[in-house]
PDB file of C-alpha atoms in Angstrom:
ATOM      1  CA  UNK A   1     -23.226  14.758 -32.932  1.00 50.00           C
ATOM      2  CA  UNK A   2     -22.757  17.970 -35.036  1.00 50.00           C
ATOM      3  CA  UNK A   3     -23.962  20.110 -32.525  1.00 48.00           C
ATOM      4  CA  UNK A   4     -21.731  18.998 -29.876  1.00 48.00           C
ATOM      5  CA  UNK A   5     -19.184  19.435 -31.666  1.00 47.00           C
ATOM      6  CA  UNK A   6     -20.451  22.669 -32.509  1.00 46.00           C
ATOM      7  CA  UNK A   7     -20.732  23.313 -28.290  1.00 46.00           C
ATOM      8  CA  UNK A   8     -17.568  21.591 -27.202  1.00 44.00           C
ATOM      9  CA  UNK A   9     -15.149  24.451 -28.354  1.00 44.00           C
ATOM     10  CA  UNK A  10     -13.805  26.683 -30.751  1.00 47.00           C
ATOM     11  CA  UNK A  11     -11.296  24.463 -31.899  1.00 49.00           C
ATOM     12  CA  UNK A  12     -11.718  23.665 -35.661  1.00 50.00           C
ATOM     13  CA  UNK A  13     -12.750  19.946 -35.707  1.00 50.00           C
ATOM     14  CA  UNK A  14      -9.509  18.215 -38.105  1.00 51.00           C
ATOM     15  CA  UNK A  15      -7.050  20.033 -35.274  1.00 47.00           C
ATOM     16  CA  UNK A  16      -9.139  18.297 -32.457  1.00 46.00           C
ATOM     17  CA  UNK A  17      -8.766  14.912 -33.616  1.00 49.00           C
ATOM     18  CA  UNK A  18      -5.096  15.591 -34.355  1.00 46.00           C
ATOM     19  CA  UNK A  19      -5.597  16.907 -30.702  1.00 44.00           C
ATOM     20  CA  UNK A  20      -6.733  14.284 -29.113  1.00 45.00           C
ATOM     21  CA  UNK A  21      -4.841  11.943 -31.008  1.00 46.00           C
ATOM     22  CA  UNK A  22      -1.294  13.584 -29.538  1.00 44.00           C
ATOM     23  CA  UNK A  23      -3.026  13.069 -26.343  1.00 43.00           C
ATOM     24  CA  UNK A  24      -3.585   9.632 -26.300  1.00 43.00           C
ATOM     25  CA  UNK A  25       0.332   8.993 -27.583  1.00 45.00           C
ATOM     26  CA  UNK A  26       1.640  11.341 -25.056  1.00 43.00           C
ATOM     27  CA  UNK A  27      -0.517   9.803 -22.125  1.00 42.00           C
ATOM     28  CA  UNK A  28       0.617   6.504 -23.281  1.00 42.00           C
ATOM     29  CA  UNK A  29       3.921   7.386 -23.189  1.00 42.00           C
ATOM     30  CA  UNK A  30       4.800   8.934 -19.969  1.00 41.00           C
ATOM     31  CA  UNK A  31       2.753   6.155 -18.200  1.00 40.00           C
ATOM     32  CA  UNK A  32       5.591   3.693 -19.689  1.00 42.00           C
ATOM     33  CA  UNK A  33       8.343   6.433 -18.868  1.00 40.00           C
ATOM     34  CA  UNK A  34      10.688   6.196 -15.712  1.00 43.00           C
ATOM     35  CA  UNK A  35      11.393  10.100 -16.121  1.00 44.00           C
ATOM     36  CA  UNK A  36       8.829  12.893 -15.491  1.00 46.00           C
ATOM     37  CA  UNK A  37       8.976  16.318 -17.185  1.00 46.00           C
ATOM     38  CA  UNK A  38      10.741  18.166 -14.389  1.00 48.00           C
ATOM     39  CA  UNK A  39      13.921  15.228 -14.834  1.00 51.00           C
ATOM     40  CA  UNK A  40      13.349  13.849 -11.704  1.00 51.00           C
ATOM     41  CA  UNK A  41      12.440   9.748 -11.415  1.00 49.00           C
ATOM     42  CA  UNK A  42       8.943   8.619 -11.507  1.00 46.00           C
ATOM     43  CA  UNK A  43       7.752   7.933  -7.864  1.00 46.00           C
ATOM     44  CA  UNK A  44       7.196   4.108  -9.081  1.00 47.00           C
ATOM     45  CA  UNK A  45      11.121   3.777 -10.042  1.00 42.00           C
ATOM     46  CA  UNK A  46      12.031   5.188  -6.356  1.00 43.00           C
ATOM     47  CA  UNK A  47      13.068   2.076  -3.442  1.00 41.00           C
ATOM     48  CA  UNK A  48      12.077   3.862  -0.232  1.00 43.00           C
ATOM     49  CA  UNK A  49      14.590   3.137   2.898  1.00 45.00           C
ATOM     50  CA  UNK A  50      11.909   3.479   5.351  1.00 44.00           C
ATOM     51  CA  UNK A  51       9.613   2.245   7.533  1.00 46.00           C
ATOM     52  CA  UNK A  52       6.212   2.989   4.872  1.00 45.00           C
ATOM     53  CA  UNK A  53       5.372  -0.035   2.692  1.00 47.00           C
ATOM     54  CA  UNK A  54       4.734   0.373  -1.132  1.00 48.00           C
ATOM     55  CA  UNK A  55       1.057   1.550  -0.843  1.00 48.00           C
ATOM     56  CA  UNK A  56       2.484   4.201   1.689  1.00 50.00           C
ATOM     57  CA  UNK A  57       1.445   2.095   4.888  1.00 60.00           C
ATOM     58  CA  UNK A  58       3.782   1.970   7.987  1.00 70.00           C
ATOM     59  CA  UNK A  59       4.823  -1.545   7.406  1.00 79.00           C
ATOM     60  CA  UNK A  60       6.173  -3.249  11.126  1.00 79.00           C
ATOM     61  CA  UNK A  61      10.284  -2.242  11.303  1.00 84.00           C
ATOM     62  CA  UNK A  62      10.448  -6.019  13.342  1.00 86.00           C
ATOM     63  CA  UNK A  63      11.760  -9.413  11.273  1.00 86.00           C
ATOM     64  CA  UNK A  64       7.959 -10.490  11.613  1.00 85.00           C
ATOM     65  CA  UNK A  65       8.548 -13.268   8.967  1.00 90.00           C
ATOM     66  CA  UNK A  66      12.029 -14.464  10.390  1.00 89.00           C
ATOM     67  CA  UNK A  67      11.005 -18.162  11.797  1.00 93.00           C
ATOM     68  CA  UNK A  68      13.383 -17.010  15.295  1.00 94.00           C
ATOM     69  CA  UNK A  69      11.015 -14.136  16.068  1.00 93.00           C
ATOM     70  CA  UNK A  70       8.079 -15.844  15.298  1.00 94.00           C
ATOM     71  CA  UNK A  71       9.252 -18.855  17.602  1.00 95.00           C
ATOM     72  CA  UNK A  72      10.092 -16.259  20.181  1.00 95.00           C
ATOM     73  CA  UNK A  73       6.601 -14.385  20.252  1.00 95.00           C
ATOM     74  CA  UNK A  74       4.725 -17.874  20.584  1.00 96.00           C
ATOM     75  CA  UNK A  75       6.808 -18.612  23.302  1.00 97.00           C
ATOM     76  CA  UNK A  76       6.321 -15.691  24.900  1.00 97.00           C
ATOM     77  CA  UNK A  77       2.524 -15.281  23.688  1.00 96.00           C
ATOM     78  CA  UNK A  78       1.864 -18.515  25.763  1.00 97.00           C
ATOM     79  CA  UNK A  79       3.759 -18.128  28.863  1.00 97.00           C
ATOM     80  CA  UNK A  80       2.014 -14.751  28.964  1.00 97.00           C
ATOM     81  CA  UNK A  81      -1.892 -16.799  28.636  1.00 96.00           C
ATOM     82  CA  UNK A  82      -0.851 -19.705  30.684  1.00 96.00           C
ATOM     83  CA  UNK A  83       0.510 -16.983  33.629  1.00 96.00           C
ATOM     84  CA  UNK A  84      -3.046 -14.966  33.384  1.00 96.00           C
ATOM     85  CA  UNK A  85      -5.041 -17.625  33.637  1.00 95.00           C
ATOM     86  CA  UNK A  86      -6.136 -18.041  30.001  1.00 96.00           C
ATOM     87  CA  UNK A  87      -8.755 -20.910  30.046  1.00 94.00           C
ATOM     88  CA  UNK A  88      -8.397 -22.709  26.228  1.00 96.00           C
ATOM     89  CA  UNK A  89      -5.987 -25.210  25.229  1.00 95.00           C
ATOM     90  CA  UNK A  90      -2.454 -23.646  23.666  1.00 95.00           C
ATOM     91  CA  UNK A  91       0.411 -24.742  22.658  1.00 95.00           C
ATOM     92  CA  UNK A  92       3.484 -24.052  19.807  1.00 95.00           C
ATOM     93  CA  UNK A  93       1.517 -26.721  17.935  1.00 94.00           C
ATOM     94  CA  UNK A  94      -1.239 -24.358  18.121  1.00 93.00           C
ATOM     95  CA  UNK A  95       0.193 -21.418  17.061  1.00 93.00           C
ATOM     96  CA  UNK A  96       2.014 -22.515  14.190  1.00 90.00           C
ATOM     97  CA  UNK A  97      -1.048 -22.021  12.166  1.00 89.00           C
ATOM     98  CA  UNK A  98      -4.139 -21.553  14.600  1.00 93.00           C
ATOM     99  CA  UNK A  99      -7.619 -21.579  13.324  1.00 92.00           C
ATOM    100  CA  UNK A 100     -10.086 -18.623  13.296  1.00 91.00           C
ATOM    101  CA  UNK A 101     -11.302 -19.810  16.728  1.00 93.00           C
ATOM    102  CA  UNK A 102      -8.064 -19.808  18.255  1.00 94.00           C
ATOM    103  CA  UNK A 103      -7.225 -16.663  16.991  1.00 94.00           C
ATOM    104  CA  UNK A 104     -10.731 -15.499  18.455  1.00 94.00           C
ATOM    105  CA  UNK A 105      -9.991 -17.094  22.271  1.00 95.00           C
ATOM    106  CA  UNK A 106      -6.639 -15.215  22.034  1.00 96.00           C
ATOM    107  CA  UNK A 107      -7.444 -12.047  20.992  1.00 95.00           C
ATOM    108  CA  UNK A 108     -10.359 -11.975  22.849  1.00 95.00           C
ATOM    109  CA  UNK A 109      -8.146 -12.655  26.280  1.00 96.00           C
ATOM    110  CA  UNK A 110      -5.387 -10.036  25.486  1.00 96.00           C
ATOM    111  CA  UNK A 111      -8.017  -7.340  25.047  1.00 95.00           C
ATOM    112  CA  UNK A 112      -9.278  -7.984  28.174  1.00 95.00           C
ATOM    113  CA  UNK A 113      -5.700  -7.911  29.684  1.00 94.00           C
ATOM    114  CA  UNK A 114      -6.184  -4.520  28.342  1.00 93.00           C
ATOM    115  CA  UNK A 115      -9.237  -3.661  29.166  1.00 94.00           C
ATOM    116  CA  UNK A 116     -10.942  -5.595  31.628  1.00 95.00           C
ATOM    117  CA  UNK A 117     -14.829  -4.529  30.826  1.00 93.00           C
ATOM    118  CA  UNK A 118     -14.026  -5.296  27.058  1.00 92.00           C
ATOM    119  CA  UNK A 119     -16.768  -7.934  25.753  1.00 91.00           C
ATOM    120  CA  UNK A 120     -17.455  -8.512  22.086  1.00 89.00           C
ATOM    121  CA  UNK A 121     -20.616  -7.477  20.356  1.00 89.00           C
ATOM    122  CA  UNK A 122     -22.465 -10.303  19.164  1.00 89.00           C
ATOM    123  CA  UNK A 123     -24.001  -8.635  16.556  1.00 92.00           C
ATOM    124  CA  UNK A 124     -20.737  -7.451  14.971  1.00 91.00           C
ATOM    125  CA  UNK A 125     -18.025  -9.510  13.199  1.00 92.00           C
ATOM    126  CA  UNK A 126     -14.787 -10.356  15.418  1.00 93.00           C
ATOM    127  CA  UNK A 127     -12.321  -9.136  12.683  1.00 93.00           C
ATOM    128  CA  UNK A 128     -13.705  -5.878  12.541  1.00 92.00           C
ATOM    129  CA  UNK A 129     -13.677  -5.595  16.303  1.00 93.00           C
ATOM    130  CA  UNK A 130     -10.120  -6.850  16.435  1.00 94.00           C
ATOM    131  CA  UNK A 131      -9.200  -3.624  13.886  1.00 93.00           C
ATOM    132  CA  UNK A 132     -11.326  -1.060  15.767  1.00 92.00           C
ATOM    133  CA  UNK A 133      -9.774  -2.013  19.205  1.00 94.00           C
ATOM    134  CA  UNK A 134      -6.093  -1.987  17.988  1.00 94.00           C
ATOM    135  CA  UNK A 135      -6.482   0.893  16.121  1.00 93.00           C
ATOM    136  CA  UNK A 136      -8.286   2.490  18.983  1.00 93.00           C
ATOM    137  CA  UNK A 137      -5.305   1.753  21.390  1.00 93.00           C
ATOM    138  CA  UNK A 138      -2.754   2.636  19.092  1.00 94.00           C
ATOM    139  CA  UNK A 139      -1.858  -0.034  17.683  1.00 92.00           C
ATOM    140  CA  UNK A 140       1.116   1.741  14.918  1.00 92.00           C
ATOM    141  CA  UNK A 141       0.576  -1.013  11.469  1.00 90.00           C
ATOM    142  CA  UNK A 142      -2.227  -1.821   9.528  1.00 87.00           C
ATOM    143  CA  UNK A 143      -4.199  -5.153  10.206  1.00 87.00           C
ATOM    144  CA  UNK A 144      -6.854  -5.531   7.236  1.00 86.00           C
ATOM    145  CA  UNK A 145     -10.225  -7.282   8.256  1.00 87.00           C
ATOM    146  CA  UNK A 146      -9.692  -9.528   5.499  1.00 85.00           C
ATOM    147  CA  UNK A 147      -6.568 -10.738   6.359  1.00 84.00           C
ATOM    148  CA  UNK A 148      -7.776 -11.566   9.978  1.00 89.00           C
ATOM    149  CA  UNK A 149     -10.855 -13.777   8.314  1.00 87.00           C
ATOM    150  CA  UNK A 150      -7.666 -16.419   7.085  1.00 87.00           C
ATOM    151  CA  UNK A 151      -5.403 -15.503  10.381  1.00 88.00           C
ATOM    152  CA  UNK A 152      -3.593 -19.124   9.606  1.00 85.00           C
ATOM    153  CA  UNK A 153      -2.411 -18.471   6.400  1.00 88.00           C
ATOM    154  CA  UNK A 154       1.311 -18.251   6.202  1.00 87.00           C
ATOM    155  CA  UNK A 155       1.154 -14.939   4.320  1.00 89.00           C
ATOM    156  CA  UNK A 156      -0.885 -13.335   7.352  1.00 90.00           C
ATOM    157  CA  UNK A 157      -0.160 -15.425  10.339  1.00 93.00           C
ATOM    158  CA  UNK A 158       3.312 -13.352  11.368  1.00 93.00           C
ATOM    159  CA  UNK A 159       1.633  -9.802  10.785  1.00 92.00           C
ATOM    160  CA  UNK A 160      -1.154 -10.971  13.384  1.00 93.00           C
ATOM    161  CA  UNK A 161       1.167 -12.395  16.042  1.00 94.00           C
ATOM    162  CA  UNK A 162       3.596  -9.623  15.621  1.00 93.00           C
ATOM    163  CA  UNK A 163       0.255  -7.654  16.855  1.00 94.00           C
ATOM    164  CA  UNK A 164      -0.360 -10.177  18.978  1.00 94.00           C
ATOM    165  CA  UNK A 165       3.362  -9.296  20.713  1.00 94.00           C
ATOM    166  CA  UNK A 166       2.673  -6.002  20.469  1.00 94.00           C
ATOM    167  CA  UNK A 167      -0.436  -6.442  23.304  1.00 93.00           C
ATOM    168  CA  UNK A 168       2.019  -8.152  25.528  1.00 93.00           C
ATOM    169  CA  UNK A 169       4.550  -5.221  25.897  1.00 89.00           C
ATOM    170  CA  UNK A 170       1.651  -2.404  26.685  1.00 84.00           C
TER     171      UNK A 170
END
């Protein structure tokens, strides 16, 4: 241990503990503090009016959560399958909370709305299909594989049907 010390610098050892002991406080302390050193606000103390979410990803501008929008994009999500000749069983009973295979059959039919010669590869997983093709097209917000593995879970379910609306409008 003496010769690293030695090797690490020309700093006299009893200043670099007192060194690296001012460090540690002062690290400590602006990780707790709201102000930097410039006097501006730390960028976790700053409520952003805009369309970015918290972890700086575009986060959808629409009420996706509001239980009138989501009502109106099932509506409109199954007049739109029924009038193209979608071929499962749907209904607002359905969609309230749909299972993986629903949300499979769906997704499957609007993408070939889209894109009539689109089939999906058996040997990858739907969900990261799903994220490849909307990102491909355009789609503008984040859908996270994950999230589309539980696509019925209240905390997920508006974010996909929101995307879901946004493949009826193109």
């Amino acid at each position: 241990q003496q010769k690293n010390q030695n090797r690490s610098s020309s700093i006299p050892p009893s200043k670099r503990n007192s060194l690296a002991a001012s460090n540690r406080n002062s690290n400590l302390s602006s990780r707790h503090s709201t102000a930097a050193s410039n006097g501006r606000k730390s960028s976790t103390s700053i409520k952003r009016g805009s369309a970015y979410g918290s972890n700086g990803i575009k986060s959808d501008p629409r009420p996706i959560t509001d239980k009138s929008f989501m009502k109106q994009s099932i509506i409109a999500l199954i007049q739109y399958v029924t009038s193209y000749g979608y071929e499962h069983q749907i209904s607002a009973k359905i969609l309230t909370c749909p299972s993986g295979r629903d949300f499979t059959n769906i997704m499957g039919f609007l993408f070939r709305q889209y894109d009539p010669a689109w089939q999906p590869n058996p040997s990858t997983r739907f969900e990261d299909e799903a994220v490849s093709f909307l990102k491909a097209i355009g789609y503008p917000f984040t859908l996270s594989k994950s999230s589309l593995q539980s696509v019925g879970a209240p905390q997920t379910w508006p974010r996909v049907l929101a995307a879901m609306s946004w493949l009826l409008e193109l």
